[in-house]
Amino acid sequence: IARAIKQISSLFELLWKLGYDDHRRAIHALKVGLALSLVCLLMILEPAYNEIGKNTVWAVMTVIVIFEFTAGATLCKGLNRGFGTFVAALLALGISHLSAYAGDQAEAVIVGFSVFIIGAGSTFVRFLPKIKARFDYGVVIFLLTFSMIVVLGYQDIDSVRTSLDRLFTICIGCGISLIISVLVCPIWAGEDLQLLIVSNLRKLSLSLKECVAKYVSDDPPIEHRLSKVLMGETDDDPIYNQYRGALLSSATEESLANFASWEPPHGRFRLRHPWKKYLKVGVAMRHCAYGIVALHSCLHSDAQAPFLLRQVFREELLQVATEAASVLQDLSETIKTMETRSNTRDTLDSASKAARNLHKLISGKTRLFFSSDTWSLQQTAPPKEGPAPVADALISQSAADDGNVRMQLSTEAAAVTKDGLCKSRILMHRLFSSPLPSSNSSTLQAELSASLLSLATFASLLVEVVARLGLVVDAVDDLAKAAHYKGQEKCGKME
Amino acid sequence: IARAIKQISSLFELLWKLGYDDHRRAIHALKVGLALSLVCLLMILEPAYNEIGKNTVWAVMTVIVIFEFTAGATLCKGLNRGFGTFVAALLALGISHLSAYAGDQAEAVIVGFSVFIIGAGSTFVRFLPKIKARFDYGVVIFLLTFSMIVVLGYQDIDSVRTSLDRLFTICIGCGISLIISVLVCPIWAGEDLQLLIVSNLRKLSLSLKECVAKYVSDDPPIEHRLSKVLMGETDDDPIYNQYRGALLSSATEESLANFASWEPPHGRFRLRHPWKKYLKVGVAMRHCAYGIVALHSCLHSDAQAPFLLRQVFREELLQVATEAASVLQDLSETIKTMETRSNTRDTLDSASKAARNLHKLISGKTRLFFSSDTWSLQQTAPPKEGPAPVADALISQSAADDGNVRMQLSTEAAAVTKDGLCKSRILMHRLFSSPLPSSNSSTLQAELSASLLSLATFASLLVEVVARLGLVVDAVDDLAKAAHYKGQEKCGKME
């Protein structure tokens, strides 16, 4: 017994958490209860029930079947149900009347045959993508009502009267559901869709930032357990958890956009709000997310640039990530407040600039490293020469090597050296000299170039993510134009 | 009128195409029609219908509502419906009996209150993920039946009798639906799931191969219109179309696996077939697909390695792609035939080896290029010196430069040179000398290193895809073990 009590209490805890995480769930449940008891009482206490008789159950049924979480879904189902019932009633009454003139045997054949044709036909029509998206439920209800009226008609029950009663009770059920769904603490699919897109953008921004921050940070070496995280066996990877939502939300976005298109204007959303444009933003965002996935997998791949090497490009990597993340954050704010920010494009431009800069820098440095590493290896072969002369010599040698470019790059390197309190010198020295005792120069070189390529890959992917950001910015711009966001007119004028 | 006829004929064309693309759709529609007319005729012609009366409509309704595309979905809904009705009937009859002892006013209160509690409670319970996944429909039906019986009970209709009649007709409806769904040309969710995974694996394999083939081929330059393809504005990109399915099939896979778990053993699928393992394969495959997305976007990124440079690594890139694609193809075949292939691991190993080789080669060559490009630029400044001496000098210079590694690499380069009918020499010459007249050496160098990094990125991503392949192979192995694929025992013995 004690165990049973424990189980039950843990179930209640689970339920409590469910309601606590999202209050709207509890509100929705209470709304359904309210609508149901209201319709029951109305049917029971109304003197009309003697006339309507058993058909009262249809009102109850309608409430249960059409009351969905969001107002848009309820409207979609309610309108589909009403319309489907109406059309089916017309068709079925016609066929019933026709078949009544035939004999009893023929009538059975007509009923069976018409049900077969209508059943197969409407089931098949439901495979049409357009019907499937918007009128699926309506077709089911059409088929349902049609079959029932035809069967009842055969049973000599006054089918016109029955149909009208049923239509009436269904209308009552629909009415009560819609009123409660729309007026009592409404849960709008449109708002949900907007929130989903906003939070996905924000999470992407965070995960991008964290991904790069982790790459350049001196955290304990990243563990190679990505496979477990990916396969859902552990869920302790904060970066993965953040972008995961954006990757898999495609189906949710589509259904929310569909339901939102059924909703009346409400709050900040006017009539004909361009819900389809949100889907475009979602698609663009997902392509950005795929880039972040690739970045994240770089973090966990086998060939890793050594920590010291990553430090050399620390500032540049962080700058690109910060700019790109702030673009995403800006877009998220734009959609949230429905106000165009004039500086988003600028931030995007500076992100692209920073990305190009990073790319140039890395290709430049790669050359610097490669042309000097053989040399530095030769020099450091007699070890314990002290860090400073080695790094100095390294720079001066490469500076002397050839003209313009090399000079510029080495000046840059020298600047970094001074800047970072000689850190860079020491970095380079340790990078090139410390593994020497344990490995010969050939494997060291191979390792070094592999790790450089790993860094270059990370940087290229980051640049690619910034390029994809353009798509997202375009999609949001498009949305802002179509939805007449505030500040949009101003921007237009300024052009 | 002519236009109306045209529109109707185009609609029919659309419908015909729909059925032609997947015959099972037409079969499903015919099955629904058959089940419906069967149940109608049974109800009409049966002498029992006078007793059951109006409740016949419940059989019709049940057929329409529970008959789904796959046998698993039909079973899931049918069993949920039966069970939900049964439990609800028990509970509702109890409450009806209790409330009958109270006064008329009190009875209305009890009815309203119990409907409110049960309505809110069961709606809330539907948010539990476990309930949502498997018993969502059952809870709806439970609520529906409960409310109706309570309301009817209040109306002094013999509720026990009504409930039993209804349960009986619902059972008939369920029975006919299930029999037709399972026995007449059954469409199994399990088979669908398997086909989906198999085709996704096959398509990934194809897209990986094509992606790399396109990268090294001398096609007309790749157009920079990826954004349009991604945003769904055109759909002429065969590679994107192939991996797209794998990216977005997560929701479909989950629902199919859920329905499959309701299905009885059939064909090659025994009882307790491990459907969940298919989901794991799907997850692993999706992570592989993300890698291919990154590869694909490399194909369209702004900084491109020149065609000639890509040619240098042509063989190695193609080898890795071919091996990796054949692993995916093998896995697809394994799942399709349900026979473990002993050589999949070997292919994976050789793919990894080829990938490591590619990586080493690229890091090696990068060094070669970088340390010789400055030199070659100086040499080619007086142009039209003829291709051969430049390349030769290039190789000999770098070979003389320093010891072991450089020597080895240049030997390799020389081997390539001889192999490819001096192609490589000419490549290098054209690569380094031809753009000279139009640009100064500094920008050329920057471009060159950028394009080298682009190539390195592509290679790294390819290596990463191969690493992810390991996850897929593991997942499929796991599935093979759990599902007792043929050849599995043999493999076990050999270990």
PDB file of C-alpha atoms in Angstrom, chain B residues 74-201:
ATOM      1  CA  THR B  74      -6.252   1.727 -36.911  1.00  0.00           C
ATOM      2  CA  LEU B  75      -5.447  -0.776 -34.179  1.00  0.00           C
ATOM      3  CA  CYS B  76      -4.237   1.980 -31.887  1.00  0.00           C
ATOM      4  CA  LYS B  77      -7.414   3.996 -32.349  1.00  0.00           C
ATOM      5  CA  GLY B  78      -9.725   0.993 -32.266  1.00  0.00           C
ATOM      6  CA  LEU B  79      -8.309  -0.411 -29.041  1.00  0.00           C
ATOM      7  CA  ASN B  80      -8.240   3.040 -27.481  1.00  0.00           C
ATOM      8  CA  ARG B  81     -11.843   3.567 -28.464  1.00  0.00           C
ATOM      9  CA  GLY B  82     -13.021   0.245 -27.090  1.00  0.00           C
ATOM     10  CA  PHE B  83     -11.133   0.554 -23.848  1.00  0.00           C
ATOM     11  CA  GLY B  84     -12.049   4.223 -23.309  1.00  0.00           C
ATOM     12  CA  THR B  85     -15.732   3.517 -23.877  1.00  0.00           C
ATOM     13  CA  PHE B  86     -15.705   0.572 -21.509  1.00  0.00           C
ATOM     14  CA  VAL B  87     -14.027   2.378 -18.601  1.00  0.00           C
ATOM     15  CA  ALA B  88     -16.147   5.478 -19.091  1.00  0.00           C
ATOM     16  CA  ALA B  89     -19.349   3.431 -19.154  1.00  0.00           C
ATOM     17  CA  LEU B  90     -18.487   1.780 -15.831  1.00  0.00           C
ATOM     18  CA  LEU B  91     -17.688   5.079 -14.160  1.00  0.00           C
ATOM     19  CA  ALA B  92     -20.646   6.954 -15.626  1.00  0.00           C
ATOM     20  CA  LEU B  93     -23.170   4.266 -14.706  1.00  0.00           C
ATOM     21  CA  GLY B  94     -21.877   4.357 -11.142  1.00  0.00           C
ATOM     22  CA  ILE B  95     -22.277   8.101 -10.901  1.00  0.00           C
ATOM     23  CA  SER B  96     -25.708   8.005 -12.582  1.00  0.00           C
ATOM     24  CA  HIS B  97     -26.935   5.476 -10.040  1.00  0.00           C
ATOM     25  CA  LEU B  98     -25.595   7.538  -7.154  1.00  0.00           C
ATOM     26  CA  SER B  99     -27.119  10.766  -8.416  1.00  0.00           C
ATOM     27  CA  ALA B 100     -30.487   9.097  -8.988  1.00  0.00           C
ATOM     28  CA  TYR B 101     -30.869   8.840  -5.192  1.00  0.00           C
ATOM     29  CA  ALA B 102     -30.430  12.583  -4.798  1.00  0.00           C
ATOM     30  CA  GLY B 103     -33.170  15.106  -5.574  1.00  0.00           C
ATOM     31  CA  ASP B 104     -33.733  16.579  -9.026  1.00  0.00           C
ATOM     32  CA  GLN B 105     -31.881  19.805  -8.199  1.00  0.00           C
ATOM     33  CA  ALA B 106     -29.000  17.980  -6.584  1.00  0.00           C
ATOM     34  CA  GLU B 107     -28.789  15.641  -9.543  1.00  0.00           C
ATOM     35  CA  ALA B 108     -28.217  18.521 -11.940  1.00  0.00           C
ATOM     36  CA  VAL B 109     -25.460  19.817  -9.673  1.00  0.00           C
ATOM     37  CA  ILE B 110     -23.846  16.389  -9.469  1.00  0.00           C
ATOM     38  CA  VAL B 111     -23.988  15.960 -13.230  1.00  0.00           C
ATOM     39  CA  GLY B 112     -22.526  19.405 -13.897  1.00  0.00           C
ATOM     40  CA  PHE B 113     -19.835  19.047 -11.271  1.00  0.00           C
ATOM     41  CA  SER B 114     -18.732  15.537 -12.241  1.00  0.00           C
ATOM     42  CA  VAL B 115     -18.577  16.511 -15.903  1.00  0.00           C
ATOM     43  CA  PHE B 116     -16.472  19.537 -14.987  1.00  0.00           C
ATOM     44  CA  ILE B 117     -14.031  17.511 -12.889  1.00  0.00           C
ATOM     45  CA  ILE B 118     -13.702  14.639 -15.322  1.00  0.00           C
ATOM     46  CA  GLY B 119     -13.483  17.023 -18.275  1.00  0.00           C
ATOM     47  CA  ALA B 120     -10.764  19.209 -16.792  1.00  0.00           C
ATOM     48  CA  GLY B 121      -8.875  16.245 -15.342  1.00  0.00           C
ATOM     49  CA  SER B 122      -8.767  14.150 -18.472  1.00  0.00           C
ATOM     50  CA  THR B 123      -7.893  17.139 -20.655  1.00  0.00           C
ATOM     51  CA  PHE B 124      -5.000  17.886 -18.335  1.00  0.00           C
ATOM     52  CA  VAL B 125      -3.818  14.281 -18.283  1.00  0.00           C
ATOM     53  CA  ARG B 126      -3.532  14.409 -22.072  1.00  0.00           C
ATOM     54  CA  PHE B 127      -0.559  16.740 -21.668  1.00  0.00           C
ATOM     55  CA  LEU B 128       1.471  13.925 -20.069  1.00  0.00           C
ATOM     56  CA  PRO B 129       3.937  12.916 -22.776  1.00  0.00           C
ATOM     57  CA  LYS B 130       3.388   9.182 -22.218  1.00  0.00           C
ATOM     58  CA  ILE B 131      -0.379   9.464 -22.399  1.00  0.00           C
ATOM     59  CA  LYS B 132      -0.123  11.836 -25.348  1.00  0.00           C
ATOM     60  CA  ALA B 133       1.999   9.389 -27.309  1.00  0.00           C
ATOM     61  CA  ARG B 134      -0.116   6.269 -26.904  1.00  0.00           C
ATOM     62  CA  PHE B 135      -3.482   6.859 -25.266  1.00  0.00           C
ATOM     63  CA  ASP B 136      -4.500  10.342 -26.385  1.00  0.00           C
ATOM     64  CA  TYR B 137      -7.484   9.134 -28.349  1.00  0.00           C
ATOM     65  CA  GLY B 138      -8.578   6.775 -25.589  1.00  0.00           C
ATOM     66  CA  VAL B 139      -8.800   9.637 -23.106  1.00  0.00           C
ATOM     67  CA  VAL B 140     -10.894  11.702 -25.528  1.00  0.00           C
ATOM     68  CA  ILE B 141     -13.280   8.804 -26.032  1.00  0.00           C
ATOM     69  CA  PHE B 142     -13.412   8.193 -22.299  1.00  0.00           C
ATOM     70  CA  LEU B 143     -14.472  11.782 -21.731  1.00  0.00           C
ATOM     71  CA  LEU B 144     -16.944  11.656 -24.596  1.00  0.00           C
ATOM     72  CA  THR B 145     -18.665   8.495 -23.461  1.00  0.00           C
ATOM     73  CA  PHE B 146     -18.700   9.535 -19.833  1.00  0.00           C
ATOM     74  CA  SER B 147     -20.365  12.878 -20.557  1.00  0.00           C
ATOM     75  CA  MET B 148     -22.939  11.373 -22.852  1.00  0.00           C
ATOM     76  CA  ILE B 149     -23.996   8.612 -20.508  1.00  0.00           C
ATOM     77  CA  VAL B 150     -24.271  11.004 -17.586  1.00  0.00           C
ATOM     78  CA  VAL B 151     -26.406  13.422 -19.610  1.00  0.00           C
ATOM     79  CA  LEU B 152     -28.590  10.657 -21.006  1.00  0.00           C
ATOM     80  CA  GLY B 153     -28.888   9.144 -17.526  1.00  0.00           C
ATOM     81  CA  TYR B 154     -30.284  12.421 -16.278  1.00  0.00           C
ATOM     82  CA  GLN B 155     -32.861  12.356 -19.053  1.00  0.00           C
ATOM     83  CA  ASP B 156     -34.285   9.125 -17.601  1.00  0.00           C
ATOM     84  CA  ILE B 157     -33.291   7.134 -20.630  1.00  0.00           C
ATOM     85  CA  ASP B 158     -32.406   3.595 -19.683  1.00  0.00           C
ATOM     86  CA  SER B 159     -28.705   4.245 -19.547  1.00  0.00           C
ATOM     87  CA  VAL B 160     -27.509   0.693 -18.872  1.00  0.00           C
ATOM     88  CA  ARG B 161     -29.309  -0.599 -21.886  1.00  0.00           C
ATOM     89  CA  THR B 162     -28.154   2.318 -24.040  1.00  0.00           C
ATOM     90  CA  SER B 163     -24.567   1.895 -22.953  1.00  0.00           C
ATOM     91  CA  LEU B 164     -24.578  -1.805 -23.698  1.00  0.00           C
ATOM     92  CA  ASP B 165     -26.147  -1.291 -27.107  1.00  0.00           C
ATOM     93  CA  ARG B 166     -23.628   1.379 -27.882  1.00  0.00           C
ATOM     94  CA  LEU B 167     -20.725  -0.741 -26.710  1.00  0.00           C
ATOM     95  CA  PHE B 168     -22.019  -3.569 -28.888  1.00  0.00           C
ATOM     96  CA  THR B 169     -22.288  -1.422 -32.011  1.00  0.00           C
ATOM     97  CA  ILE B 170     -18.933   0.155 -31.363  1.00  0.00           C
ATOM     98  CA  CYS B 171     -17.436  -3.310 -31.098  1.00  0.00           C
ATOM     99  CA  ILE B 172     -18.985  -4.242 -34.431  1.00  0.00           C
ATOM    100  CA  GLY B 173     -17.577  -1.090 -36.009  1.00  0.00           C
ATOM    101  CA  CYS B 174     -14.142  -1.711 -34.529  1.00  0.00           C
ATOM    102  CA  GLY B 175     -14.222  -5.336 -35.563  1.00  0.00           C
ATOM    103  CA  ILE B 176     -15.074  -4.658 -39.186  1.00  0.00           C
ATOM    104  CA  SER B 177     -12.506  -1.869 -39.422  1.00  0.00           C
ATOM    105  CA  LEU B 178      -9.760  -3.959 -37.897  1.00  0.00           C
ATOM    106  CA  ILE B 179     -10.509  -7.027 -39.989  1.00  0.00           C
ATOM    107  CA  ILE B 180     -10.538  -5.083 -43.233  1.00  0.00           C
ATOM    108  CA  SER B 181      -7.532  -3.012 -42.246  1.00  0.00           C
ATOM    109  CA  VAL B 182      -5.427  -6.009 -41.263  1.00  0.00           C
ATOM    110  CA  LEU B 183      -6.615  -8.647 -43.743  1.00  0.00           C
ATOM    111  CA  VAL B 184      -7.346  -6.771 -46.997  1.00  0.00           C
ATOM    112  CA  CYS B 185      -4.103  -5.478 -48.522  1.00  0.00           C
ATOM    113  CA  PRO B 186      -2.804  -4.310 -45.126  1.00  0.00           C
ATOM    114  CA  ILE B 187      -0.622  -1.204 -45.010  1.00  0.00           C
ATOM    115  CA  TRP B 188       1.763  -1.784 -42.117  1.00  0.00           C
ATOM    116  CA  ALA B 189       3.234   1.158 -40.259  1.00  0.00           C
ATOM    117  CA  GLY B 190       6.256  -1.002 -39.411  1.00  0.00           C
ATOM    118  CA  GLU B 191       7.001  -1.678 -43.046  1.00  0.00           C
ATOM    119  CA  ASP B 192       6.535   2.005 -43.806  1.00  0.00           C
ATOM    120  CA  LEU B 193       8.980   2.934 -41.075  1.00  0.00           C
ATOM    121  CA  GLN B 194      11.542   0.488 -42.381  1.00  0.00           C
ATOM    122  CA  LEU B 195      11.096   1.753 -45.941  1.00  0.00           C
ATOM    123  CA  LEU B 196      11.439   5.345 -44.774  1.00  0.00           C
ATOM    124  CA  ILE B 197      14.717   4.648 -42.970  1.00  0.00           C
ATOM    125  CA  VAL B 198      16.028   2.571 -45.860  1.00  0.00           C
ATOM    126  CA  SER B 199      15.204   5.234 -48.429  1.00  0.00           C
ATOM    127  CA  ASN B 200      16.607   8.031 -46.276  1.00  0.00           C
ATOM    128  CA  LEU B 201      19.883   6.143 -45.890  1.00  0.00           C
TER     129      LEU B 201
END
